[in-house]
């Protein structure tokens, strides 16, 4: 019997940690035990994006989508689906309407997505170069080496309108053409895979699911600007991505797609991996280059820009993982094809890591210009547990919040900036009514204070000051003077910090002050946290009219601070209360209230 | 593995592309669905499946997906295959032995002509249940 089914097991980190390896092995065993190992092939792919439902197994070409699969389920899937052609309906994806959705195209999560960067992710085996080649892999390199001149490549990038996906959105073609324009025989190509934003994992998934796309793009860049060496700077916390990159580099070398005289063109190019220790500031390009050189990862003032004077003082093109992954497609299909996707000034797609208070969390790729409403409600399925949407945070510690009033804004670099946030690298954290904006802001400032390299004082001292003011406010000791000072410090940091870490660190403060000033004021004037998050200000009390005097709360209270007599209203001693919320949970009559 | 030349790479891509296309669902407008219930398998559905794949390979058709389903309720004419070609009525063929499978690909899918003598109707929905 010939191969008739392909069992795709997600091997992304999300699913890997939830036992993808066991599932893979279990399918191999079952196919053998049930004597159909010639009829189906098991392939471990990169992330499917829908990590919320992981581990995920897809069966092709029937296009069946199985969710929350366990290793034990392999037996039934093989016996029923592979042998008898009957889908195992208990494992098929179901929407909240309880209707079964067998086909991937029926799943809302995928409907609005456009896959350019993630074109191969979740479809090919990333550890097998032949699968990449089969999907037109290295075709762009062929074109760039044999059919196009370096200037043609840059022209295509210009037509495509591709802007850097690492955060700043700088036009990629301009970087390349700066480097190309500098005379000299030693130049470098660098891939920024540091990915330091909390909650972001777009780059990791791309590298895990399709490592060759980055290698191919870097080689094209090397040929275009005249560089023979490339470095991938990746954090050591990404072991699976590193492992797959190592395999990919090894296979590319064996096949003559890296190394000397690539495809007989006479062009030499090599790529090495450099591991970062996971400092946020090392994602900043000048600090990253210093780290590759073996120095302490601290930024230096720009200009000169790396494109002109980078690694060891030589012209260096540094791009983000996602930027790189777009490039082979642009060269293959043409810049004009790419420019058709997106908005006037932001072309193509963007990968986001959708997390927080959202039903369908996961990795999504959407065309630029899509609205937040479409992302949150149509792809993400909205806020769970009937809670109210409050805001979405984009751009991580350098970004800001976007409120419900602006959900219909088409997302692109310029629109997000206008709203006081940034595109950033693609973290998107949804917050609901239970999230306190002051507390969230404090979290980001805590992060930047930790991650500041300490070289310049506006960032080192200013960040700490901002944090202290926020802490005062969340402790219920804030005054309006704190707000005034935060605004002043923020301005100074934006103007005087050495690198964008310090320049953008006040953004979360400025943005939340713009949209949620009243929430700050509630903390300051009423000593109250409207979301009930700031523990110091929290007061639990019992409404006497509702209390039936059952005494359950007193039994549950770990601090023993609830007193009373059976059948009479109980009372909480707010001084001794540790604000754990156990009483609120225990009360069947909703008599315990916050604030 | 030896280093690839440009010609090697092109050839490798062409070979592997045919393999991987079978996996893909995108761009496949024509579908052949083979009944693989116990009755179908006993009557030779596996051989029919192979014959379909072989013929599609031989003709280098890239827009055809061959999938399987459970018993279609036409046990008396197994093996059965449903063929869906855009712009043509959906047809269920019965008694699909290897040679008929070959004819279906050549006549129904390529020439867009029904293979007469093997067409069976879909049973009414209540029989299927
Ligand atoms: C504090 C800080 C952290 C950064 N972290 C990253 C990162 O993790 N990944 C990344 O690609 N770019 C990061 N950047 C942006 C890089 O400096 C640089 O703009 C980017 O690598 C350029 O690539 P692109 O043009 O392809 O976006 C960071 C910048 C700053 C200031
Ligand atoms: S670390 Fe860059 S400004 Fe402080």
XYZ file of C-alpha atoms and ligand atoms in Angstrom:
759
model
C 0.000 0.000 0.000
C 1.253 3.482 -0.852
C 1.489 6.497 1.389
C -1.940 7.985 1.710
C -1.900 10.001 4.889
C 0.448 12.439 6.523
C 0.258 12.846 10.251
C 1.640 16.222 11.247
C 2.565 16.459 14.889
C 3.306 19.941 16.188
C 6.864 20.138 17.465
C 6.902 23.800 18.501
C 8.062 24.712 21.986
C 4.478 25.225 23.182
C 3.495 21.724 22.172
C 6.963 20.240 22.672
C 6.669 21.042 26.333
C 3.277 19.398 26.326
C 4.659 16.118 25.131
C 4.869 16.299 21.332
C 7.775 13.888 21.362
C 5.747 11.207 23.118
C 2.914 11.700 20.671
C 5.290 11.402 17.741
C 6.785 8.175 19.056
C 3.387 6.809 19.902
C 2.160 7.310 16.313
C 5.273 5.606 14.949
C 4.674 2.652 17.219
C 0.965 2.372 16.462
C 1.508 2.514 12.706
C 3.942 -0.355 13.074
C 1.825 -2.379 15.499
C -1.266 -2.008 13.371
C 0.817 -2.878 10.283
C 0.132 0.273 8.304
C 3.509 1.998 8.621
C 3.738 2.175 4.830
C 0.442 4.009 4.561
C 1.078 7.046 6.660
C 4.066 9.230 7.352
C 4.541 10.974 10.684
C 6.142 14.392 10.430
C 7.193 16.604 13.285
C 6.638 20.211 12.234
C 6.993 23.666 13.724
C 4.267 25.479 15.636
C 0.741 25.549 14.162
C 0.073 28.767 16.043
C -3.002 27.593 17.884
C -0.995 26.722 20.995
C -4.044 27.187 23.224
C -5.383 23.904 21.847
C -2.103 22.021 21.922
C -0.837 19.428 21.472
C -2.217 19.549 17.956
C -2.132 16.814 15.327
C -3.157 17.450 11.738
C -3.946 14.655 9.319
C -3.438 15.473 5.656
C -4.580 15.511 2.930
C -7.999 15.148 4.596
C -7.247 18.317 6.522
C -8.417 17.033 9.907
C -7.501 19.087 12.926
C -7.170 17.202 16.211
C -6.685 19.175 19.416
C -5.453 18.373 22.946
C -4.111 15.076 21.659
C -2.480 12.677 24.095
C 0.013 9.957 23.266
C -2.646 7.340 24.075
C -4.912 8.768 21.359
C -2.552 7.639 18.611
C -3.966 4.124 18.779
C -7.494 5.249 18.036
C -6.498 7.759 15.359
C -4.520 5.078 13.529
C -7.222 2.408 13.882
C -10.106 4.657 12.916
C -8.808 7.446 10.739
C -5.789 5.958 9.027
C -7.165 2.467 8.521
C -10.886 3.019 8.181
C -11.100 6.617 7.065
C -13.309 7.668 9.960
C -12.379 10.822 11.820
C -12.132 10.566 15.576
C -14.775 13.132 16.371
C -14.114 13.418 20.090
C -10.695 14.926 19.315
C -11.735 17.240 16.515
C -11.712 20.954 17.209
C -14.992 22.282 18.550
C -16.005 25.884 18.790
C -18.004 27.190 21.712
C -21.157 26.401 19.728
C -20.177 22.750 20.230
C -20.283 22.168 16.507
C -17.463 20.000 15.352
C -15.056 21.585 12.926
C -13.148 19.123 10.921
C -11.499 21.332 8.363
C -8.820 23.855 9.130
C -10.502 26.359 6.844
C -13.596 26.269 9.079
C -11.701 27.363 12.147
C -12.116 31.073 12.925
C -8.640 31.237 14.335
C -7.171 30.646 10.887
C -9.712 32.417 8.718
C -8.338 35.945 8.783
C -4.735 34.900 8.729
C -2.354 35.315 5.803
C 0.772 33.230 6.001
C 3.901 34.628 4.420
C 6.458 34.413 7.213
C 4.874 31.280 8.624
C 4.302 29.763 5.174
C 6.093 26.548 6.056
C 5.579 26.591 9.782
C 3.443 23.640 10.789
C 3.647 22.096 7.333
C 7.200 20.921 6.767
C 9.654 18.969 8.854
C 12.110 21.712 9.845
C 14.872 19.179 10.357
C 14.774 18.038 6.742
C 16.200 20.419 4.139
C 14.477 18.521 1.313
C 11.088 19.553 2.610
C 12.107 23.205 2.543
C 13.499 22.783 -0.968
C 10.259 21.122 -2.073
C 8.363 24.250 -1.046
C 10.437 26.396 -3.414
C 13.184 26.733 -0.849
C 16.458 28.189 -2.104
C 14.730 29.235 -5.315
C 15.127 32.870 -4.283
C 18.831 32.253 -3.694
C 19.124 30.746 -7.185
C 17.497 33.849 -8.612
C 19.685 36.198 -6.617
C 22.884 34.372 -7.565
C 22.267 33.664 -11.219
C 19.508 35.839 -12.588
C 19.597 39.105 -10.683
C 22.211 41.730 -9.999
C 22.677 42.914 -6.417
C 21.005 46.202 -7.343
C 17.995 44.307 -8.678
C 17.637 42.569 -5.318
C 17.690 45.890 -3.489
C 15.232 47.321 -6.014
C 12.820 44.435 -5.371
C 13.045 45.067 -1.627
C 12.348 48.737 -2.235
C 9.294 47.952 -4.345
C 8.079 45.520 -1.692
C 8.088 48.256 0.933
C 9.380 45.790 3.551
C 10.147 47.472 6.877
C 12.088 45.905 9.728
C 10.043 43.699 12.024
C 12.357 44.096 15.020
C 10.474 47.129 16.265
C 11.603 50.314 14.615
C 10.219 49.594 11.146
C 13.188 50.911 9.204
C 13.001 50.224 5.431
C 15.090 47.125 4.825
C 16.253 48.066 1.352
C 17.862 51.245 2.659
C 19.942 49.365 5.214
C 21.142 46.981 2.553
C 21.964 49.718 0.130
C 23.945 51.672 2.788
C 26.078 48.605 3.427
C 26.474 47.836 -0.215
C 27.578 51.402 -0.867
C 30.472 51.287 1.602
C 33.655 50.152 -0.131
C 35.573 47.309 1.489
C 35.910 43.566 1.229
C 34.915 42.673 4.764
C 31.259 43.031 5.667
C 28.881 41.098 7.877
C 25.287 39.909 7.985
C 23.562 39.495 11.342
C 20.260 37.988 12.347
C 18.745 39.423 15.509
C 17.062 36.514 17.275
C 17.354 37.910 20.767
C 13.598 38.377 21.166
C 13.518 39.923 24.610
C 9.955 41.259 24.909
C 8.105 39.470 27.679
C 5.383 37.305 26.179
C 6.766 37.328 22.647
C 7.718 34.151 20.811
C 7.248 34.937 17.126
C 10.913 34.677 16.242
C 11.424 31.520 18.229
C 8.554 29.807 16.412
C 9.781 30.923 13.009
C 13.242 29.539 13.674
C 11.824 26.320 15.103
C 9.409 25.817 12.233
C 11.358 27.045 9.237
C 15.049 27.723 9.949
C 16.160 27.546 6.326
C 14.119 30.608 5.364
C 16.412 32.727 7.552
C 19.599 31.060 6.286
C 18.535 31.557 2.676
C 17.715 35.226 3.229
C 21.005 35.929 4.987
C 22.912 34.309 2.133
C 21.033 36.483 -0.358
C 21.954 39.542 1.710
C 25.596 38.452 1.798
C 25.702 38.203 -1.956
C 23.859 41.499 -2.369
C 26.029 43.662 -0.137
C 29.289 41.743 -0.522
C 29.602 39.918 2.805
C 30.950 36.413 3.363
C 30.110 35.834 6.985
C 26.896 35.868 8.905
C 25.984 35.524 12.565
C 22.744 34.516 14.184
C 22.515 35.996 17.659
C 20.039 33.940 19.619
C 19.313 33.680 23.309
C 20.491 30.509 25.018
C 16.983 30.115 26.471
C 15.808 28.873 23.062
C 17.399 25.397 22.977
C 15.021 23.887 20.424
C 15.438 26.777 17.987
C 19.218 26.552 18.397
C 19.147 22.802 17.833
C 17.112 23.146 14.631
C 19.323 25.989 13.403
C 22.389 23.839 13.934
C 20.823 21.013 11.948
C 19.759 23.419 9.211
C 23.206 24.998 8.929
C 24.778 21.522 8.802
C 22.428 20.359 6.051
C 22.867 23.555 4.048
C 26.637 23.110 4.201
C 26.465 19.458 3.149
C 24.338 20.409 0.187
C 26.589 23.243 -0.846
C 23.996 25.904 -0.050
C 26.366 27.423 2.495
C 30.139 27.386 2.402
C 32.466 27.876 -0.548
C 31.336 28.278 -4.131
C 27.608 28.067 -3.428
C 25.840 26.197 -6.277
C 28.927 26.731 -8.399
C 28.432 30.503 -8.430
C 31.833 31.304 -6.956
C 30.167 33.021 -3.988
C 31.232 31.987 -0.468
C 29.093 32.449 2.599
C 29.109 30.976 6.091
C 26.793 31.393 9.055
C 27.672 30.912 12.708
C 25.477 30.911 15.778
C 26.249 33.163 18.729
C 24.424 32.559 21.980
C 23.207 35.448 24.083
C 22.621 35.195 27.791
C 19.157 36.676 27.553
C 19.630 40.343 28.401
C 16.932 42.573 26.913
C 19.422 45.302 26.025
C 21.382 42.824 23.875
C 18.495 42.950 21.404
C 19.433 46.560 20.719
C 21.588 46.380 17.650
C 24.750 48.115 18.841
C 24.732 46.211 22.147
C 24.137 42.988 20.231
C 27.124 43.605 18.001
C 29.287 44.382 21.030
C 28.168 41.091 22.531
C 29.105 39.169 19.368
C 32.535 40.777 19.552
C 32.863 39.301 23.017
C 32.398 42.591 24.835
C 29.856 43.470 27.465
C 26.501 44.066 25.791
C 26.133 47.818 26.079
C 24.826 50.170 23.422
C 26.919 52.883 21.808
C 25.547 56.087 20.311
C 24.416 56.009 16.680
C 25.414 57.255 14.120
C 27.524 55.659 12.842
C 24.857 53.058 12.100
C 25.827 49.380 11.908
C 25.056 49.342 8.188
C 28.096 51.570 7.775
C 30.199 50.722 10.808
C 29.115 47.608 12.661
C 30.843 44.398 13.728
C 34.551 45.045 14.232
C 33.990 48.423 12.594
C 32.861 46.868 9.316
C 29.574 47.459 7.451
C 26.958 45.129 8.928
C 23.405 44.446 7.863
C 21.399 43.507 10.942
C 17.802 42.400 10.577
C 15.235 40.700 12.707
C 14.235 37.029 12.217
C 10.819 37.893 10.832
C 12.288 40.481 8.456
C 14.630 37.795 7.135
C 11.883 35.215 6.738
C 9.956 37.584 4.434
C 12.841 38.060 2.040
C 12.940 34.763 0.092
C 9.251 35.170 -0.736
C 9.759 38.735 -1.913
C 12.610 37.718 -4.202
C 10.667 34.720 -5.482
C 7.298 36.357 -6.068
C 8.494 39.912 -6.599
C 8.253 43.086 -4.559
C 5.007 44.079 -6.271
C 3.309 40.902 -5.043
C 4.306 41.674 -1.478
C 3.296 45.324 -1.748
C -0.254 44.268 -2.539
C -0.620 43.052 1.046
C -0.999 45.632 3.799
C -1.503 49.377 4.020
C 0.049 52.259 2.168
C 3.064 52.645 4.406
C 3.222 49.229 6.035
C 3.395 46.376 3.581
C 3.052 42.684 4.085
C 1.976 40.819 7.168
C 2.887 40.845 10.836
C 3.204 37.926 13.195
C 1.794 38.539 16.660
C 1.925 36.484 19.827
C -1.593 36.900 21.148
C -1.717 36.319 24.895
C -3.384 37.473 28.093
C -7.131 37.482 28.640
C -8.083 35.961 25.326
C -9.850 32.724 24.436
C -7.669 31.620 21.545
C -4.171 32.575 22.519
C -1.456 31.691 20.074
C 0.727 32.787 17.239
C -1.006 34.568 14.395
C 0.063 36.120 11.124
C -2.218 38.816 9.778
C -2.068 41.331 6.953
C -1.088 44.844 8.011
C -4.188 47.008 8.153
C -6.333 44.446 9.929
C -8.167 45.949 12.904
C -7.614 45.054 16.523
C -11.272 44.130 16.706
C -10.774 41.455 14.055
C -7.733 40.118 15.864
C -9.268 40.064 19.310
C -12.828 39.039 18.539
C -12.653 37.064 15.302
C -9.288 35.366 15.549
C -8.873 35.484 19.300
C -12.485 34.647 20.104
C -12.819 37.530 22.578
C -12.257 37.821 26.296
C -13.046 34.662 28.293
C -15.358 34.237 31.302
C -17.729 37.003 30.226
C -15.336 39.708 31.388
C -15.114 43.118 29.788
C -12.269 43.999 27.446
C -10.193 46.830 28.820
C -7.118 47.364 26.675
C -4.490 45.647 24.629
C -0.787 46.203 25.182
C 1.485 46.208 22.153
C 5.192 46.791 21.855
C 6.066 45.337 25.253
C 8.141 47.475 27.616
C 8.618 50.091 24.882
C 4.971 50.220 23.949
C 1.652 51.291 25.287
C -1.994 50.417 25.554
C -4.849 50.722 23.108
C -8.357 51.017 24.484
C -11.748 49.820 23.322
C -12.401 53.183 21.607
C -9.659 52.466 19.108
C -10.366 48.838 18.290
C -11.287 49.710 14.712
C -7.998 51.363 13.877
C -6.198 49.510 11.087
C -2.950 48.237 12.548
C 0.235 49.440 10.989
C 3.456 51.097 12.117
C 2.148 54.646 11.820
C -1.314 54.164 13.288
C -0.005 52.437 16.383
C 2.539 55.209 16.877
C -0.240 57.799 16.563
C -2.128 56.077 19.359
C 0.929 56.322 21.589
C 1.930 52.690 21.316
C 4.264 50.961 18.889
C 4.173 47.913 16.658
C 7.190 46.555 18.477
C 8.236 43.057 17.707
C 4.727 41.630 17.949
C 3.745 40.903 21.517
C 0.037 41.559 22.036
C -1.325 41.202 25.542
C -5.068 41.503 26.062
C -6.268 42.890 29.378
C -9.713 42.791 30.942
C -11.533 44.607 33.729
C -9.556 42.716 36.368
C -6.259 44.223 35.229
C -5.095 47.367 36.965
C -3.383 49.747 34.554
C -1.089 51.177 37.228
C -0.032 47.695 38.252
C 0.615 46.636 34.650
C 2.703 49.741 34.099
C 4.669 48.971 37.227
C 5.384 45.497 35.833
C 6.918 46.971 32.670
C 8.977 49.493 34.594
C 10.233 46.768 36.878
C 11.340 44.959 33.740
C 13.184 47.931 32.225
C 14.822 48.799 35.546
C 16.140 45.238 35.716
C 17.251 45.257 32.113
C 18.813 48.712 31.872
C 22.497 48.307 31.152
C 23.298 51.150 33.507
C 25.583 53.010 31.155
C 23.578 56.238 30.920
C 21.964 57.963 33.859
C 18.642 59.084 32.317
C 17.732 55.438 31.884
C 19.412 54.045 34.981
C 18.139 56.677 37.408
C 14.990 57.755 35.573
C 13.644 54.239 35.265
C 14.101 53.621 38.981
C 12.403 56.932 39.797
C 9.408 56.098 37.631
C 9.168 52.732 39.314
C 9.273 54.285 42.785
C 6.435 56.677 41.968
C 4.355 53.818 40.594
C 5.022 51.747 43.672
C 3.939 54.630 45.877
C 0.689 54.933 43.957
C -0.089 51.222 44.029
C 0.617 51.207 47.771
C -2.053 53.819 48.226
C 0.403 56.552 49.189
C 0.463 58.474 45.912
C -0.225 62.164 45.370
C -0.872 64.222 42.272
C 2.695 65.408 42.555
C 3.798 61.869 41.663
C 1.936 62.095 38.381
C 3.467 65.463 37.560
C 6.938 64.146 38.305
C 6.464 60.997 36.247
C 5.542 63.104 33.243
C 8.665 65.226 33.715
C 11.001 62.280 34.189
C 9.467 60.540 31.200
C 10.215 63.520 28.976
C 13.807 63.682 30.177
C 14.333 59.979 29.534
C 12.868 60.179 26.046
C 15.206 63.030 25.162
C 18.416 62.120 26.937
C 18.760 58.337 27.055
C 21.519 56.739 25.059
C 19.534 53.986 23.390
C 15.941 53.181 22.624
C 15.601 51.103 25.784
C 15.761 54.231 27.913
C 14.083 56.434 25.329
C 11.028 54.220 25.202
C 10.934 53.006 28.817
C 8.488 55.788 29.866
C 6.052 54.840 27.078
C 3.921 52.518 29.226
C 3.565 55.305 31.814
C 2.750 58.019 29.308
C 0.306 55.849 27.439
C -1.629 54.644 30.490
C -1.719 58.188 31.866
C -3.230 59.318 28.584
C -6.021 56.744 28.512
C -6.484 55.786 32.156
C -5.736 58.910 34.159
C -8.953 58.406 36.119
C -7.688 55.035 37.275
C -4.503 56.641 38.583
C -6.681 59.257 40.275
C -8.819 56.628 41.970
C -5.638 55.222 43.503
C -4.510 58.673 44.600
C -7.675 60.458 45.661
C -9.929 57.634 46.770
C -7.160 55.239 47.852
C -8.951 52.637 45.816
C -7.874 50.257 43.057
C -10.864 49.937 40.717
C -9.696 46.594 39.388
C -9.069 45.255 42.869
C -5.496 44.289 42.003
C -3.441 46.506 44.280
C -3.419 44.461 47.457
C -2.201 47.215 49.755
C -5.382 49.160 49.063
C -7.697 46.231 49.138
C -10.265 46.076 51.961
C -12.458 43.039 52.365
C -15.673 43.512 54.280
C -18.906 41.656 54.919
C -22.244 43.169 53.982
C -24.337 42.520 57.122
C -27.624 42.410 55.202
C -26.359 39.610 52.975
C -24.519 37.600 55.624
C -26.481 34.596 56.849
C -23.989 33.927 59.623
C -22.950 30.495 58.380
C -19.360 30.978 59.531
C -17.798 29.350 56.472
C -15.603 32.393 55.803
C -14.233 32.312 59.325
C -13.378 28.648 58.904
C -11.533 29.320 55.634
C -9.659 32.434 56.783
C -5.962 31.519 57.152
C -5.306 34.588 59.300
C -8.158 33.897 61.688
C -9.320 37.476 61.409
C -13.033 36.881 60.815
C -15.114 36.819 63.956
C -18.779 36.392 64.704
C -21.551 34.259 66.086
C -23.487 31.664 64.106
C -26.634 33.092 62.523
C -25.409 36.672 63.060
C -23.387 38.769 60.580
C -19.627 38.141 60.745
C -16.980 40.896 60.705
C -13.504 41.046 59.130
C -10.679 42.650 61.092
C -9.129 44.618 58.233
C -5.854 45.243 60.064
C -5.089 41.558 60.473
C -6.493 40.631 57.010
C -3.864 39.292 54.571
C -6.127 39.931 51.552
C -5.952 36.419 50.205
C -9.566 36.430 49.037
C -10.368 32.992 50.523
C -13.447 34.372 52.303
C -14.832 35.875 49.112
C -14.428 32.556 47.369
C -15.970 30.612 50.256
C -19.099 32.754 50.710
C -22.125 31.281 48.977
C -24.201 34.418 49.489
C -21.833 36.948 47.924
C -21.729 38.778 51.221
C -17.956 39.327 51.127
C -17.016 42.359 49.018
C -13.779 44.057 48.013
C -13.216 47.726 48.784
C 25.668 14.158 0.584
C 27.526 15.762 -2.246
C 27.343 19.447 -2.885
C 24.564 20.436 -5.204
C 25.045 22.175 -8.493
C 22.369 24.484 -9.775
C 20.983 21.708 -11.965
C 20.967 19.235 -9.057
C 19.051 21.660 -6.895
C 16.421 22.215 -9.563
C 15.999 18.497 -10.041
C 15.835 17.799 -6.329
C 13.186 20.494 -5.956
C 11.071 19.060 -8.761
C 11.256 15.544 -7.326
C 10.476 16.555 -3.784
C 7.754 18.932 -4.851
C 5.658 16.084 -6.225
C 6.013 14.301 -2.919
C 5.083 17.215 -0.745
C 2.217 18.366 -2.944
C 0.340 15.207 -2.047
C 0.293 16.396 1.517
C -1.020 19.851 0.718
C -4.683 20.738 0.675
C -4.306 24.185 -0.804
C -4.946 24.545 -4.507
C -6.447 21.071 -4.743
C -9.733 21.557 -6.465
C -10.398 17.971 -7.428
C -11.003 15.361 -4.791
C -11.250 11.605 -4.913
C -12.722 10.129 -1.755
C -12.428 6.405 -1.358
C -14.685 4.396 0.922
C -12.438 2.503 3.272
C -14.924 0.726 5.474
C -14.327 -2.942 6.201
C -16.484 -3.818 3.190
C -14.501 -1.494 0.953
C -11.155 -2.816 2.096
C -12.329 -6.426 1.639
C -13.493 -5.608 -1.875
C -10.134 -4.102 -2.827
C -10.313 -0.427 -1.854
C -6.614 -0.416 -1.000
C -5.680 -1.571 -4.489
C -7.954 1.089 -5.941
C -6.324 3.718 -3.729
C -2.883 2.726 -5.003
C -4.072 2.751 -8.575
C -5.448 6.284 -8.171
C -2.175 7.520 -6.686
C -0.110 5.804 -9.386
C -2.112 7.237 -12.226
C -2.113 10.757 -10.742
C 1.636 10.456 -10.365
C 2.094 9.198 -13.897
C 0.078 12.067 -15.326
C 1.752 14.561 -12.973
C -1.574 16.018 -11.848
C -1.035 18.436 -8.985
C -4.536 19.590 -8.141
C -6.021 16.263 -7.080
C -6.358 15.183 -3.460
C -6.999 11.544 -2.711
C -8.537 10.964 0.674
C -10.439 8.220 2.387
C -13.677 8.047 4.259
C -15.670 5.416 6.078
C -18.331 3.219 4.500
C -20.587 5.193 2.161
C -23.498 2.816 2.514
C -23.100 1.300 -0.923
C -21.648 -1.975 0.299
C -23.048 -3.937 -2.596
C -20.928 -2.106 -5.148
C -17.649 -1.712 -3.214
C -15.014 -0.486 -3.714
C -16.549 2.969 -4.055
C -15.024 6.327 -4.847
C -16.609 9.741 -4.855
C -15.123 12.113 -7.410
C -15.545 15.867 -7.088
C -14.401 17.954 -10.036
C -15.328 21.652 -10.107
C -18.022 22.338 -12.659
C -19.096 18.697 -12.841
C -21.693 16.828 -10.835
C -20.388 14.949 -7.808
C -20.289 11.326 -8.791
C -20.004 8.139 -6.823
C -18.426 5.298 -8.701
C -18.841 1.674 -7.676
C -16.904 -1.492 -8.454
C -13.772 0.596 -8.683
C -11.047 -1.941 -9.378
C -7.553 -0.785 -10.308
C -8.323 -0.556 -14.029
C -11.469 1.476 -13.399
C -9.526 3.793 -11.112
C -7.138 4.414 -13.944
C -10.032 5.153 -16.319
C -11.627 7.538 -13.827
C -8.460 9.606 -13.671
C -8.027 9.630 -17.446
C -11.624 10.070 -18.479
C -13.430 11.815 -15.646
C -10.684 14.052 -14.338
C -8.581 14.728 -17.415
C -11.166 14.568 -20.222
C -14.122 15.505 -18.007
C -16.269 12.626 -19.252
C -18.122 10.264 -16.943
C -17.059 6.622 -16.905
C -20.394 5.092 -17.807
C -21.466 1.791 -16.324
C -19.835 2.517 -12.960
C -21.835 5.535 -11.814
C -23.942 4.966 -8.707
C -26.130 7.501 -7.008
C -25.602 8.733 -3.532
C -28.039 6.875 -1.298
C -30.684 8.980 0.366
C -29.560 10.674 3.549
C -31.808 8.578 5.784
C -30.172 5.379 4.609
C -26.755 6.762 5.477
C -27.749 7.434 9.075
C 16.156 47.630 24.127
C 15.991 47.118 22.739
C 15.732 45.774 22.531
C 15.584 45.268 21.250
N 15.335 43.952 21.108
C 15.218 43.446 19.866
C 14.978 42.056 19.688
O 14.848 41.312 20.643
N 14.880 41.578 18.431
C 15.007 42.387 17.342
O 14.937 41.909 16.225
N 15.214 43.707 17.476
C 15.341 44.253 18.713
N 15.587 45.594 18.843
C 15.701 46.408 17.621
C 17.127 46.379 17.076
O 17.872 47.398 17.689
C 17.162 46.647 15.587
O 16.381 47.753 15.315
C 16.671 45.494 14.762
O 17.416 44.352 15.021
C 16.789 45.825 13.309
O 16.225 44.813 12.510
P 14.992 45.117 11.555
O 15.334 46.316 10.732
O 14.885 43.893 10.732
O 13.836 45.354 12.429
C 15.711 46.133 20.142
C 15.947 47.481 20.349
C 16.090 47.980 21.623
C 16.347 49.414 21.812
S 20.194 50.761 28.466
Fe 19.981 52.031 26.761
S 19.410 53.913 27.549
Fe 19.763 52.684 29.242
